[in-house]
mmCIF file of C-alpha atoms in Angstrom:
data_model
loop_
_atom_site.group_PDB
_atom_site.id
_atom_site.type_symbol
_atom_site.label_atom_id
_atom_site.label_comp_id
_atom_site.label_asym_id
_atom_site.label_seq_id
_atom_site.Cartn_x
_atom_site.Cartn_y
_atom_site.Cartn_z
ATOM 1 C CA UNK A 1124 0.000 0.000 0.000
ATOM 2 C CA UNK A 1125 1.311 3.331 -0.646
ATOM 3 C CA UNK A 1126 0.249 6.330 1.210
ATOM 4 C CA UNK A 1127 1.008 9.908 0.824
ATOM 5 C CA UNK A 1128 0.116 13.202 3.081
ATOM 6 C CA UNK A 1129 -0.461 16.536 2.084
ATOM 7 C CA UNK A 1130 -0.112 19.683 4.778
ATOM 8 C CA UNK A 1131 -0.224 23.369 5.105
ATOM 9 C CA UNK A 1132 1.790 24.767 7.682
ATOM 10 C CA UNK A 1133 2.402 28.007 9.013
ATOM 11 C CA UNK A 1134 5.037 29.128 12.147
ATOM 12 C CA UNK A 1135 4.744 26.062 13.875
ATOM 13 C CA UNK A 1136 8.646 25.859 14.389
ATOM 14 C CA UNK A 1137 8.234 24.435 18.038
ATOM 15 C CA UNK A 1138 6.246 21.038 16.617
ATOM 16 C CA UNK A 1139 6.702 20.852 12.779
ATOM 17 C CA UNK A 1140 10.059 18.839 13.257
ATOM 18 C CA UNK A 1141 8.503 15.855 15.413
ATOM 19 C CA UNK A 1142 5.390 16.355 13.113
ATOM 20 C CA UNK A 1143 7.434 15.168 9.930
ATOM 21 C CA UNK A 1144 9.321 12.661 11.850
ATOM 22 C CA UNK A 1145 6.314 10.985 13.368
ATOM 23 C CA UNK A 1146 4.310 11.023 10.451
ATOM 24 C CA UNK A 1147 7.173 9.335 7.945
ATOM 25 C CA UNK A 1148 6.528 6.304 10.212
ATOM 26 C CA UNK A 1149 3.097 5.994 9.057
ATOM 27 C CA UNK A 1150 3.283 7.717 5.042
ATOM 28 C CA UNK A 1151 5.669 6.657 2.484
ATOM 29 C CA UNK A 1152 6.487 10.824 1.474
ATOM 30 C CA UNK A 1153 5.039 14.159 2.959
ATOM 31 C CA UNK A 1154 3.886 16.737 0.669
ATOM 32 C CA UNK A 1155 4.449 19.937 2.810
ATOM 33 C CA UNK A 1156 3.621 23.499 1.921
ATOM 34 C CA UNK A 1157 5.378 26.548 4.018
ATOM 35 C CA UNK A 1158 2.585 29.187 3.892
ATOM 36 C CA UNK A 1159 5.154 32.123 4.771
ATOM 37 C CA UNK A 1160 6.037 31.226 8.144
ATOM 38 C CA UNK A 1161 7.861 33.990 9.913
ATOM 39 C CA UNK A 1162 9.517 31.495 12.815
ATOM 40 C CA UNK A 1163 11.890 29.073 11.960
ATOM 41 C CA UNK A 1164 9.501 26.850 10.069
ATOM 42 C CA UNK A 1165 10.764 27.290 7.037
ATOM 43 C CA UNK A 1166 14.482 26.756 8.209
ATOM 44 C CA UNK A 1167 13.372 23.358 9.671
ATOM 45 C CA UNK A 1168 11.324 22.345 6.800
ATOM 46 C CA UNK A 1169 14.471 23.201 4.128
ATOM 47 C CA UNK A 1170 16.699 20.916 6.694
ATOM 48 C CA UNK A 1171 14.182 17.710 6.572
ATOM 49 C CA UNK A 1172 13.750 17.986 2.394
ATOM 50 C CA UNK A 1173 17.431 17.988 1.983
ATOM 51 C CA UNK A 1174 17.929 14.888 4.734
ATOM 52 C CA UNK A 1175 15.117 12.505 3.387
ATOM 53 C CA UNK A 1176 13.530 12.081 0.129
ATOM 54 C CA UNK A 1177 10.187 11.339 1.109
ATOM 55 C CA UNK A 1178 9.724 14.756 2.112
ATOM 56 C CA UNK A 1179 9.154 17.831 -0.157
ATOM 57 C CA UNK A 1180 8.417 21.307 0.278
ATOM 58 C CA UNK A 1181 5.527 22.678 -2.454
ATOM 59 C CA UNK A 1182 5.698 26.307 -3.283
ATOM 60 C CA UNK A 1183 1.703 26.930 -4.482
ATOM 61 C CA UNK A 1184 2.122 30.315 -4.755
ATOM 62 C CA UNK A 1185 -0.395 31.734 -2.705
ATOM 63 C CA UNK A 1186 -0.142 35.435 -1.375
ATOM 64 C CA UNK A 1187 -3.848 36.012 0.089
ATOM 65 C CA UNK A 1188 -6.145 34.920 3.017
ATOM 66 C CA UNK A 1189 -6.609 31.972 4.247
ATOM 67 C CA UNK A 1190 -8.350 29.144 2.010
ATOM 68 C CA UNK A 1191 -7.703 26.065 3.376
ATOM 69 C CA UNK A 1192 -10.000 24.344 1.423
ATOM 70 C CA UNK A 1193 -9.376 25.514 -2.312
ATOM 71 C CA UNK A 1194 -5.611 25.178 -1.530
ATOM 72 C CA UNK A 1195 -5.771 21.911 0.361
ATOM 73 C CA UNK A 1196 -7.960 20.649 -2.746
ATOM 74 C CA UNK A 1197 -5.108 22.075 -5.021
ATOM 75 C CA UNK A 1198 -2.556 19.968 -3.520
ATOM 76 C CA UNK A 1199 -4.268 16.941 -3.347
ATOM 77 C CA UNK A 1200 -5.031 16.659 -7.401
ATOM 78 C CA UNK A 1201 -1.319 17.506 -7.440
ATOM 79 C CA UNK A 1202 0.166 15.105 -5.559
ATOM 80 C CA UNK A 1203 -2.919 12.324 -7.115
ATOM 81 C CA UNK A 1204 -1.279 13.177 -10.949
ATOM 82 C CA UNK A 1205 2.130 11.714 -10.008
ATOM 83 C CA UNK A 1206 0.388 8.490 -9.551
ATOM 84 C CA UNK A 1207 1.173 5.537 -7.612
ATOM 85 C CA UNK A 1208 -1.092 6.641 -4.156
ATOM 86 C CA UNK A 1209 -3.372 4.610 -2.469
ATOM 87 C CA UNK A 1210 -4.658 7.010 -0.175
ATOM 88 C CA UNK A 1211 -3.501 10.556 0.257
ATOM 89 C CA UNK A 1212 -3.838 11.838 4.413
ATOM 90 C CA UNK A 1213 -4.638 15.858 4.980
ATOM 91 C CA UNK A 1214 -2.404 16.797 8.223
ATOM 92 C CA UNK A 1215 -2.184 19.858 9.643
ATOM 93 C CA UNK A 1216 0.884 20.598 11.336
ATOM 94 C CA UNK A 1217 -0.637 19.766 14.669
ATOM 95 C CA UNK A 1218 -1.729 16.587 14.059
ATOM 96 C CA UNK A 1219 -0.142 12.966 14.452
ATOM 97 C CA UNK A 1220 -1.183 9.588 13.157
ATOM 98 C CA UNK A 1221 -1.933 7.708 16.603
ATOM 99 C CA UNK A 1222 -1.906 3.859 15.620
ATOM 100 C CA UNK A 1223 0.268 1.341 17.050
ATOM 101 C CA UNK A 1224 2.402 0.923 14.198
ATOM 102 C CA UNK A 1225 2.137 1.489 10.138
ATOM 103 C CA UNK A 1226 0.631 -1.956 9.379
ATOM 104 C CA UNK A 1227 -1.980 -1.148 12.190
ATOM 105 C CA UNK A 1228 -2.674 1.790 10.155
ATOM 106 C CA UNK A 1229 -2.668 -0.125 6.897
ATOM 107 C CA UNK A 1230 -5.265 -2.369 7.393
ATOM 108 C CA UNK A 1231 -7.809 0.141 8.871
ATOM 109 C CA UNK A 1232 -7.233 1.341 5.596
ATOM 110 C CA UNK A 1233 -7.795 -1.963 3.460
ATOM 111 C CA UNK A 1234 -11.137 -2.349 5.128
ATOM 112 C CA UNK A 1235 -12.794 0.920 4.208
ATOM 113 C CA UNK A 1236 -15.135 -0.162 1.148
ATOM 114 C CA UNK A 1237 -14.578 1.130 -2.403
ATOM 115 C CA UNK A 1238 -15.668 4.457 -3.066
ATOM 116 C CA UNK A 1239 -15.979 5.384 0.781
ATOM 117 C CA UNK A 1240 -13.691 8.017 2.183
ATOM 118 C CA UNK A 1241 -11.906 6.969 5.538
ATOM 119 C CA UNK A 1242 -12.230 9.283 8.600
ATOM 120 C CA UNK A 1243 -10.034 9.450 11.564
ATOM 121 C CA UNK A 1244 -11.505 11.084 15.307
ATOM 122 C CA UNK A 1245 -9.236 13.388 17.410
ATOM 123 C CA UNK A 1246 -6.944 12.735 20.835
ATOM 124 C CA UNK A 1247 -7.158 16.593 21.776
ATOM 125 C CA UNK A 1248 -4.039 17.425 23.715
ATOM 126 C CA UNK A 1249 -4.144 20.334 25.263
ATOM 127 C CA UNK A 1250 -2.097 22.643 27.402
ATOM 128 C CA UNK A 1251 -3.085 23.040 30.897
ATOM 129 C CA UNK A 1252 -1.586 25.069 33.854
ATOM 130 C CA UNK A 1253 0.320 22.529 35.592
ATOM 131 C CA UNK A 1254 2.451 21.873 32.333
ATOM 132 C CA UNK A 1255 6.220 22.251 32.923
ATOM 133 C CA UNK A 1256 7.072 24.486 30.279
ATOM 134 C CA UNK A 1257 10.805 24.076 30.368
ATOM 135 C CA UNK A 1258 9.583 20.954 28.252
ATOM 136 C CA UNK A 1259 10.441 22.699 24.857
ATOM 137 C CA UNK A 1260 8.865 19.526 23.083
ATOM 138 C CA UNK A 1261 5.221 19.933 23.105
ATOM 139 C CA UNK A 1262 4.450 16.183 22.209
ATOM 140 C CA UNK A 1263 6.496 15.225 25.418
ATOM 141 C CA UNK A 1264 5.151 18.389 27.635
ATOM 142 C CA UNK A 1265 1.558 17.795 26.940
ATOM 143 C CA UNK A 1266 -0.308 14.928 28.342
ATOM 144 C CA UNK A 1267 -3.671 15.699 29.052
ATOM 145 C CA UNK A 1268 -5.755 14.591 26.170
ATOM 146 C CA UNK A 1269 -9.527 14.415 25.468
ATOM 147 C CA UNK A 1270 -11.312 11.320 24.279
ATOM 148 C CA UNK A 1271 -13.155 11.650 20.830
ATOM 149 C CA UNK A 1272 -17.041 11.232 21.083
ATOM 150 C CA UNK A 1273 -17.630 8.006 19.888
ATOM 151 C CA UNK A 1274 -18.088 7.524 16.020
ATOM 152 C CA UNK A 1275 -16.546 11.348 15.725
ATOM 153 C CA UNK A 1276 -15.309 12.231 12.384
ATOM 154 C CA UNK A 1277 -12.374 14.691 12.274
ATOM 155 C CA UNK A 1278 -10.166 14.430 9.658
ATOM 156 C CA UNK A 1279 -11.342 12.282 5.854
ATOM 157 C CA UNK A 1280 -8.850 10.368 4.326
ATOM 158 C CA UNK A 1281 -8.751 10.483 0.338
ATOM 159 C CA UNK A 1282 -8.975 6.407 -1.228
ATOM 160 C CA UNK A 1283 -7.586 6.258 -5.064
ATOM 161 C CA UNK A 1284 -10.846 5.464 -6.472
ATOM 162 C CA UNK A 1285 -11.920 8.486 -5.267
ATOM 163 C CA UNK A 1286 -9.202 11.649 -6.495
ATOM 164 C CA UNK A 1287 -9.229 10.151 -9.446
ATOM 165 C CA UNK A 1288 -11.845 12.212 -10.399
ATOM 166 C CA UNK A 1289 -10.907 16.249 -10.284
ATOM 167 C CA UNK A 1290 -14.461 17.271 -9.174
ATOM 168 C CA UNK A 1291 -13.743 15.889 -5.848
ATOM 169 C CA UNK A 1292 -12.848 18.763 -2.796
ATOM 170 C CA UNK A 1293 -11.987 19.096 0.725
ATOM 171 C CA UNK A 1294 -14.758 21.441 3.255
ATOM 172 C CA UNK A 1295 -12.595 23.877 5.003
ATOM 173 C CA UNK A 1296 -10.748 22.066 8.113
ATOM 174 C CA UNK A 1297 -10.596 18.673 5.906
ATOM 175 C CA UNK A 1298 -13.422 16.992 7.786
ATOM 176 C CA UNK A 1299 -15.232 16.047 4.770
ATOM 177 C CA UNK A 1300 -14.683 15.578 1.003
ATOM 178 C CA UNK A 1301 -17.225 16.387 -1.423
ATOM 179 C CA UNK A 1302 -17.864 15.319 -4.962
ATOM 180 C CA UNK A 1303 -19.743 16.972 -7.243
ATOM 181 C CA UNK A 1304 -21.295 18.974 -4.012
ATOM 182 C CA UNK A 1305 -22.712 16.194 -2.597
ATOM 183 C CA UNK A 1306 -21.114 14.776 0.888
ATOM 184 C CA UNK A 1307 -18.874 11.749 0.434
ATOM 185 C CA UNK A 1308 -19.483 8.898 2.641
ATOM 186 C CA UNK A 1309 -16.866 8.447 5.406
ATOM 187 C CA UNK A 1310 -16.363 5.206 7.508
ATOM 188 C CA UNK A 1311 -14.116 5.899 10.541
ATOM 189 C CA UNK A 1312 -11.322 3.514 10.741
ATOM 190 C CA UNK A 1313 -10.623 1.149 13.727
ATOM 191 C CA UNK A 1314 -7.916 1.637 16.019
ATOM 192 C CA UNK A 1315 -5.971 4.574 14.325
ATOM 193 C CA UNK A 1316 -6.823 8.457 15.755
ATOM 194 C CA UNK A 1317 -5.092 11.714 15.146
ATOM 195 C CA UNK A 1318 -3.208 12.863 18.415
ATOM 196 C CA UNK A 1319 -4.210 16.652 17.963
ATOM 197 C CA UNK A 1320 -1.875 19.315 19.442
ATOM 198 C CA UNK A 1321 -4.017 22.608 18.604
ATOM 199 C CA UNK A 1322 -3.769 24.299 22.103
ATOM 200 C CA UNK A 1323 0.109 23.703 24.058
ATOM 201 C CA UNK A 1324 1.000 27.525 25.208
ATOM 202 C CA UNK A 1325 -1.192 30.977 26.421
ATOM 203 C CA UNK A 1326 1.345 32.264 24.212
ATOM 204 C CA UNK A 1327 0.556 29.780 20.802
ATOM 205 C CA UNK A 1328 -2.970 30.187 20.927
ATOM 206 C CA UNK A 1329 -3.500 33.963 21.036
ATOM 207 C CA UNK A 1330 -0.807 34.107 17.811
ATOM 208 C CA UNK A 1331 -3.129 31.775 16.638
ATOM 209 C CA UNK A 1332 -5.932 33.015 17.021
ATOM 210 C CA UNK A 1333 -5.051 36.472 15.659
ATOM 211 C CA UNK A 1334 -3.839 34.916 12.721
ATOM 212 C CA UNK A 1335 -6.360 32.654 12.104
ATOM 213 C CA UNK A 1336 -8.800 35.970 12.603
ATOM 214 C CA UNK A 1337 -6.871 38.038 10.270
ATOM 215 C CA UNK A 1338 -6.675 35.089 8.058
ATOM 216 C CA UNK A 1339 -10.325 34.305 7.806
ATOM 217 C CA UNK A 1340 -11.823 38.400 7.689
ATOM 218 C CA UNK A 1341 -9.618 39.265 4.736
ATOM 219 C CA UNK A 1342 -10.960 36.750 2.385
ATOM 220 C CA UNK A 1343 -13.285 38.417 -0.235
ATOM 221 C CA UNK A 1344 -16.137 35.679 0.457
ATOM 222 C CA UNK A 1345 -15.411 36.281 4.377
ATOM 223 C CA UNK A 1346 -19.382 35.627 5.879
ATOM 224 C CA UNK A 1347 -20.093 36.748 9.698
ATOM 225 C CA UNK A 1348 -20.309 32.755 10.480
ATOM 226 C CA UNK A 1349 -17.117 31.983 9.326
ATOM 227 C CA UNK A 1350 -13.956 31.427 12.031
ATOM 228 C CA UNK A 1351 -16.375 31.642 14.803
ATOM 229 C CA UNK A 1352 -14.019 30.163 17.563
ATOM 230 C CA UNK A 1353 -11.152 32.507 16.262
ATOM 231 C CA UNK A 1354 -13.675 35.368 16.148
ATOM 232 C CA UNK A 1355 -14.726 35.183 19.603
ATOM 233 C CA UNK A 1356 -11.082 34.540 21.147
ATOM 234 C CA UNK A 1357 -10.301 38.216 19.559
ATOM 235 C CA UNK A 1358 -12.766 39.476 21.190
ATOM 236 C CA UNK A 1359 -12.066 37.960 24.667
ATOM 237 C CA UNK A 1360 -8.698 39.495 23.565
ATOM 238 C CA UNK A 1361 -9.971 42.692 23.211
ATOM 239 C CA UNK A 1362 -10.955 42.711 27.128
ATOM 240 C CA UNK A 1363 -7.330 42.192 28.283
ATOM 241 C CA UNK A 1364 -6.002 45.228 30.246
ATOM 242 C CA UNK A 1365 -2.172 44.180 29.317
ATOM 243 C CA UNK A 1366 -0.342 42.523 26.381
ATOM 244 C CA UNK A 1367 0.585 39.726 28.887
ATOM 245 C CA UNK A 1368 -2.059 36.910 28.693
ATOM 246 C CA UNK A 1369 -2.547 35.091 32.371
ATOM 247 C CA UNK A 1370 -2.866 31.331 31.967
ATOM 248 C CA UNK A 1371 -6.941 31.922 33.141
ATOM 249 C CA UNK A 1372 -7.308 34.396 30.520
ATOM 250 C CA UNK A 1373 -10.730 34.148 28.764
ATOM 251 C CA UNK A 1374 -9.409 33.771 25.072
ATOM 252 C CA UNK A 1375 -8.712 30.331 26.288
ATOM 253 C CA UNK A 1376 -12.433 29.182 26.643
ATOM 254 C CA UNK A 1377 -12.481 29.861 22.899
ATOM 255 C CA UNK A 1378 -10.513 27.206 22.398
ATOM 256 C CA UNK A 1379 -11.018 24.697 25.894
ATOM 257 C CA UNK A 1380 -13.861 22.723 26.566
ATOM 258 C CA UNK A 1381 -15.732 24.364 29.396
ATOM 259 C CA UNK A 1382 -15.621 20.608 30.938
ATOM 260 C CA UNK A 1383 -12.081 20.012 29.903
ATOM 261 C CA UNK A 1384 -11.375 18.872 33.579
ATOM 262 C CA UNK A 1385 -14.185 16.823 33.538
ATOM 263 C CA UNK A 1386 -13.747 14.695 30.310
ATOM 264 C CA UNK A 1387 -9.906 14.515 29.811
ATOM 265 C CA UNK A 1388 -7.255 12.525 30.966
ATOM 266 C CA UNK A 1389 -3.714 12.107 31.529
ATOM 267 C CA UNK A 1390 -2.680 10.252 28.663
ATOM 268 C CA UNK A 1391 1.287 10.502 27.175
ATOM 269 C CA UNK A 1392 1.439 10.314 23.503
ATOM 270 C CA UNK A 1393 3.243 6.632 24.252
ATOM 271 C CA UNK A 1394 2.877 6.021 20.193
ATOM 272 C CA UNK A 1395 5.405 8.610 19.227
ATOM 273 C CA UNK A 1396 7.764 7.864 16.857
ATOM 274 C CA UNK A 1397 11.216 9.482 15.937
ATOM 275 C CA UNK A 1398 13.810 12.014 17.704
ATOM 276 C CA UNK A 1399 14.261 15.712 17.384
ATOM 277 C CA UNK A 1400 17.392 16.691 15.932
ATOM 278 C CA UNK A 1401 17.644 20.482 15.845
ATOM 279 C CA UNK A 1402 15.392 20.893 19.408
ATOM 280 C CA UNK A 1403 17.553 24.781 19.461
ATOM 281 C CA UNK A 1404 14.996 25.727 16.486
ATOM 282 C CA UNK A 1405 11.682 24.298 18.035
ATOM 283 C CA UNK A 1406 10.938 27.968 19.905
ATOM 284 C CA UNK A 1407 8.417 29.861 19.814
ATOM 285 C CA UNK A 1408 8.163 33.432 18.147
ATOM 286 C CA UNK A 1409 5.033 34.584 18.640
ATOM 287 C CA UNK A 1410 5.782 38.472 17.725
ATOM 288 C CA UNK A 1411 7.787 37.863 15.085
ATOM 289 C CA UNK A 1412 4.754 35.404 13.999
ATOM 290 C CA UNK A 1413 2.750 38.562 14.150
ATOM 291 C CA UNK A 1414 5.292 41.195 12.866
ATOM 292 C CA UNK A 1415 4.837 38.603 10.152
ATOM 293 C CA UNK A 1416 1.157 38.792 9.891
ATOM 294 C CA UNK A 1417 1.465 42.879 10.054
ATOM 295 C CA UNK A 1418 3.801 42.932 6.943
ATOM 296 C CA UNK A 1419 1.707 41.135 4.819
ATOM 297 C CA UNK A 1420 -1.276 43.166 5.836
ATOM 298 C CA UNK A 1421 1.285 46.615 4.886
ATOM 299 C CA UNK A 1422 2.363 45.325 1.726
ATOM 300 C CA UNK A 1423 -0.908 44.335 0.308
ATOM 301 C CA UNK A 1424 -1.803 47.939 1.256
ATOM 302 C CA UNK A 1425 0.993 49.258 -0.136
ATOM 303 C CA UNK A 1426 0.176 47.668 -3.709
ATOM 304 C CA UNK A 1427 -3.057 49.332 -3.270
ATOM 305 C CA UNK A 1428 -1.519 52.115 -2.573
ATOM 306 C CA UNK A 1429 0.899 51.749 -5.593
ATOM 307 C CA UNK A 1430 -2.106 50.899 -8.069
ATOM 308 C CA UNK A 1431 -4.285 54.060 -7.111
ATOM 309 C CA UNK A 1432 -1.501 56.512 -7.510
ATOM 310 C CA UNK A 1433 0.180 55.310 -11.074
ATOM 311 C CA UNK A 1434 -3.533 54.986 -12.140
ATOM 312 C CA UNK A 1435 -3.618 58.526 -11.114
ATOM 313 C CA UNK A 1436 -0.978 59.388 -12.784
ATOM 314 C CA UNK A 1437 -1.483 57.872 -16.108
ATOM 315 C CA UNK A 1438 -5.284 59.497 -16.179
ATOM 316 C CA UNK A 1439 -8.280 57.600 -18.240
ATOM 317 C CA UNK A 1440 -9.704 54.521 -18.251
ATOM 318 C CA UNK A 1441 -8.747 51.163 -16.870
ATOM 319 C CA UNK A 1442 -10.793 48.323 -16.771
ATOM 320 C CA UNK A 1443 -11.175 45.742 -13.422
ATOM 321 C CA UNK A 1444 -9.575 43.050 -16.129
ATOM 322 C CA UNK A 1445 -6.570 45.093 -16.804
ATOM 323 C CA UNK A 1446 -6.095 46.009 -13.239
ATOM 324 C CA UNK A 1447 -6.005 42.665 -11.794
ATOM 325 C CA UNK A 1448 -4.062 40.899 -14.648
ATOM 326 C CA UNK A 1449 -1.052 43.509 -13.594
ATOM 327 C CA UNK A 1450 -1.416 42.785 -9.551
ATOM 328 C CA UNK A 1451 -1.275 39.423 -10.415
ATOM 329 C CA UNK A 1452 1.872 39.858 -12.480
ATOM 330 C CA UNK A 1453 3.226 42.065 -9.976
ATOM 331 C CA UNK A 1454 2.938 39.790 -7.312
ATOM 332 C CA UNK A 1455 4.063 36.744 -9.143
ATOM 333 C CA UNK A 1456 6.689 38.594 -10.072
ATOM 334 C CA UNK A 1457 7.413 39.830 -6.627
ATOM 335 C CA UNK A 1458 7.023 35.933 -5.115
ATOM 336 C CA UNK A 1459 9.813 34.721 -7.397
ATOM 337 C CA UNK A 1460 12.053 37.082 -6.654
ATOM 338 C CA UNK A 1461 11.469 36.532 -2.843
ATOM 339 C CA UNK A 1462 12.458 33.149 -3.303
ATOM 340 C CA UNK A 1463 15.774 34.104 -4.855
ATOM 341 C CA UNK A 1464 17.217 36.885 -3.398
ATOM 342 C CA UNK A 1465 18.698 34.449 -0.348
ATOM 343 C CA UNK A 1466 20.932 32.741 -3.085
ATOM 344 C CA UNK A 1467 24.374 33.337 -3.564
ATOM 345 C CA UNK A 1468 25.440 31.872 -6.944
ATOM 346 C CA UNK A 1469 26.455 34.460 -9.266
ATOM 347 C CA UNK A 1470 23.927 33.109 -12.020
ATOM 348 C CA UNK A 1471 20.866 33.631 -9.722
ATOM 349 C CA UNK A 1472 21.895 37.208 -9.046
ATOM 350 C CA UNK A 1473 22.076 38.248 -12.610
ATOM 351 C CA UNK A 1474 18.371 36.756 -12.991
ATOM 352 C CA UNK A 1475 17.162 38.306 -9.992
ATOM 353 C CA UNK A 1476 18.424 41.644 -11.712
ATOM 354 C CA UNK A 1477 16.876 41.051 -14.708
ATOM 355 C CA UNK A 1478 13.544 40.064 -13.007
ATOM 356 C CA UNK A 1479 13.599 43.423 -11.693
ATOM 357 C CA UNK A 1480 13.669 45.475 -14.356
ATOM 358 C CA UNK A 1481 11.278 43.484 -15.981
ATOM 359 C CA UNK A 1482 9.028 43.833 -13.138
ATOM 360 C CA UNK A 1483 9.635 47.660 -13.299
ATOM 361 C CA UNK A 1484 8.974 47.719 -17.032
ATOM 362 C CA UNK A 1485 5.957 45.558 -16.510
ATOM 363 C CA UNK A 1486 4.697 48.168 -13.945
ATOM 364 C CA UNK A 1487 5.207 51.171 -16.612
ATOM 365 C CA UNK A 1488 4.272 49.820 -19.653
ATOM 366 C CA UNK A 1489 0.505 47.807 -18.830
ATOM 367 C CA UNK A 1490 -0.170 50.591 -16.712
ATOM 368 C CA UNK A 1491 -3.797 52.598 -18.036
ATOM 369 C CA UNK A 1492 -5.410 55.371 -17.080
ATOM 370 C CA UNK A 1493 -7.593 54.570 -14.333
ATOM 371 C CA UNK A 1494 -9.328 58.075 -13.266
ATOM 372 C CA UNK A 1495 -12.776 56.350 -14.041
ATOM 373 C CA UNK A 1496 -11.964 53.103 -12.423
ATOM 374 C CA UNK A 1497 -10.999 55.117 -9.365
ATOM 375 C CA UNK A 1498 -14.086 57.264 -9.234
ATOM 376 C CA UNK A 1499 -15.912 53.428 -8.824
ATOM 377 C CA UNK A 1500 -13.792 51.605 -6.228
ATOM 378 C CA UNK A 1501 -12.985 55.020 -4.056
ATOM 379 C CA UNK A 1502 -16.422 56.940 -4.638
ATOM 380 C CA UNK A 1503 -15.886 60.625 -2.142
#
């Protein structure tokens, strides 16, 4: 059998290493995207491609808000054309295949029925206040876990017979696939959970949470019921007297079950595989996570910003087409030379040269007049 995960991961530099390590037990390769982290995912994600080969880093090239679904959908009809999978696993960062070992896992698998998605319930580990937190590893620090409800679906597990047709799709969170809009049915497998890590600091969840918030409201298609739990842990944010959050604060009931005490348990994650090897990189940044957050909020503004005035400038008409086709350019053009302005062979640097002046020419020349565009988008 031949199994393959797909992920989207973003500043989670204090688990992501013992999430790839863990999870290679279970998979035969990891399809990882780095959605801009700002801590040192990405360093620890670069290390792990170049030490195994059934790891690799996906560049999708996605600037905007958050769209796990579209993007998570993306990836899986990518990784489903190289051929060869039997099943294809969506993991998110914080989550770890919790089976006793990979043929456990394998024939959970072999006894979901054709055409039937397989689903997976949830451990939920969570921090709590009694944690020794000079634990840097979070999956040996946290061991108070919450039992799934019985016949709980969290995560759906892609079978061949089923991405072989592009009109399937993940829902947002990856708890269900869909094909052709209709709900695929799911049997959850026997013996084999996801050990869920979502909540291990004060500190981790209000980044998160303020991420996840920005994340979700800048979407164009961003509805009032969408991100609820991330919504409403702003806003219990928003009450804080102090930047420092106590461990009682109340943007933790966003995210806690009000009877955590009551239902979980002390429970070790005991099926953890692998060792860390660069534990100096697992810390946490959480204000460089949301310096991070803050620059890609200024330089989308900024392009505005940039658009409106040359527009200006030029005087006339432009049409919505025109305008978009050029942020688009401008930003692809702007992504690829993010990605090589770190390198320091001598051929790189005359391309990254060259890319900028054709971005700069690209700028002048497409540019229209766009006084009558303007006079629609920014009405006075």
């Amino acid at each position: 059998m031949r199994i393959a995960s797909i992920s989207l991961v973003k500043d989670e530099a204090d688990i992501i290493e013992g999430f790839v390590r863990h999870n290679l037990h279970f998979v035969d390769h990891m399809f990882v995207v780095d959605d801009h982290s700002n801590d040192n995912t990405s360093e620890i994600l670069r290390r792990l491609a170049a030490e195994s080969s059934a790891f690799t880093l996906v560049d999708d090239g996605w600037t905007g808000g958050f769209h796990q679904s579209r993007r998570t959908t993306a990836l899986l009809h990518q990784v489903a054309a190289q051929g060869g999978w039997d099943f294809i696993v969506p993991l998110d960062a914080d989550e770890l295949i919790c089976a006793p070992d990979r043929q456990s896992f394998e024939n959970s698998l072999s006894a979901v029925p054709h055409g039937v998605a397989a689903g997976v319930g949830a451990l939920f580990y969570c921090w709590t206040p009694g944690d020794d937190m000079s634990i840097r590893d979070p999956l040996v620090r946290l061991t108070t876990a919450l039992e799934p409800p019985a016949g709980h679906i969290f995560k759906a597990i892609a079978p061949a017979a089923l991405f072989a047709d592009p009109a399937l799709t993940y829902v947002e969170g990856n708890h269900a696939l869909l094909l052709g809009g209709s709900s695929v049915p799911v049997q959850r497998l026997a013996g084999v959970e996801l050990a869920h890590f979502a909540v291990r600091s004060p500190d981790q969840i209000v980044s998160k949470c303020l991420k996840h918030y920005v994340g979700w409201r800048s979407r164009s298609d961003y509805k009032a019921h969408m991100a609820s739990q991330a919504v409403a842990a702003v806003n219990a944010l928003k009450r804080e007297p102090g930047l420092h959050v106590s461990a009682n604060a109340p943007v933790l009931d966003a995210y806690l079950p009000p009877d955590m005490a009551a239902k979980s348990r002390h429970r070790p994650f005991s099926e953890r595989r692998g060792t860390l090897v660069w534990p100096e990189l697992a810390v946490p940044q959480p204000y460089a996570e949301l310096a991070g957050l803050l620059d890609s909020l200024i330089d989308r503004a900024a392009l505005s910003d940039q658009v409106v005035s040359a527009a200006t400038a030029a005087g006339g008409e432009m049409s919505v087409a025109t305008l978009r086709a050029l942020v688009d350019e401008r930003n692809t053009l702007e992504s690829e030379l993010a990605r090589l302005r770190n390198s320091t062979a001598d051929l790189t640097q005359a391309y990254v040269t060259l890319l900028r002046r054709r971005l700069t020419v690209s700028w002048r020349k497409r540019l229209m007049s766009g006084e009558a565009l303007l006079r629609r988008l920014f009405p006075r």
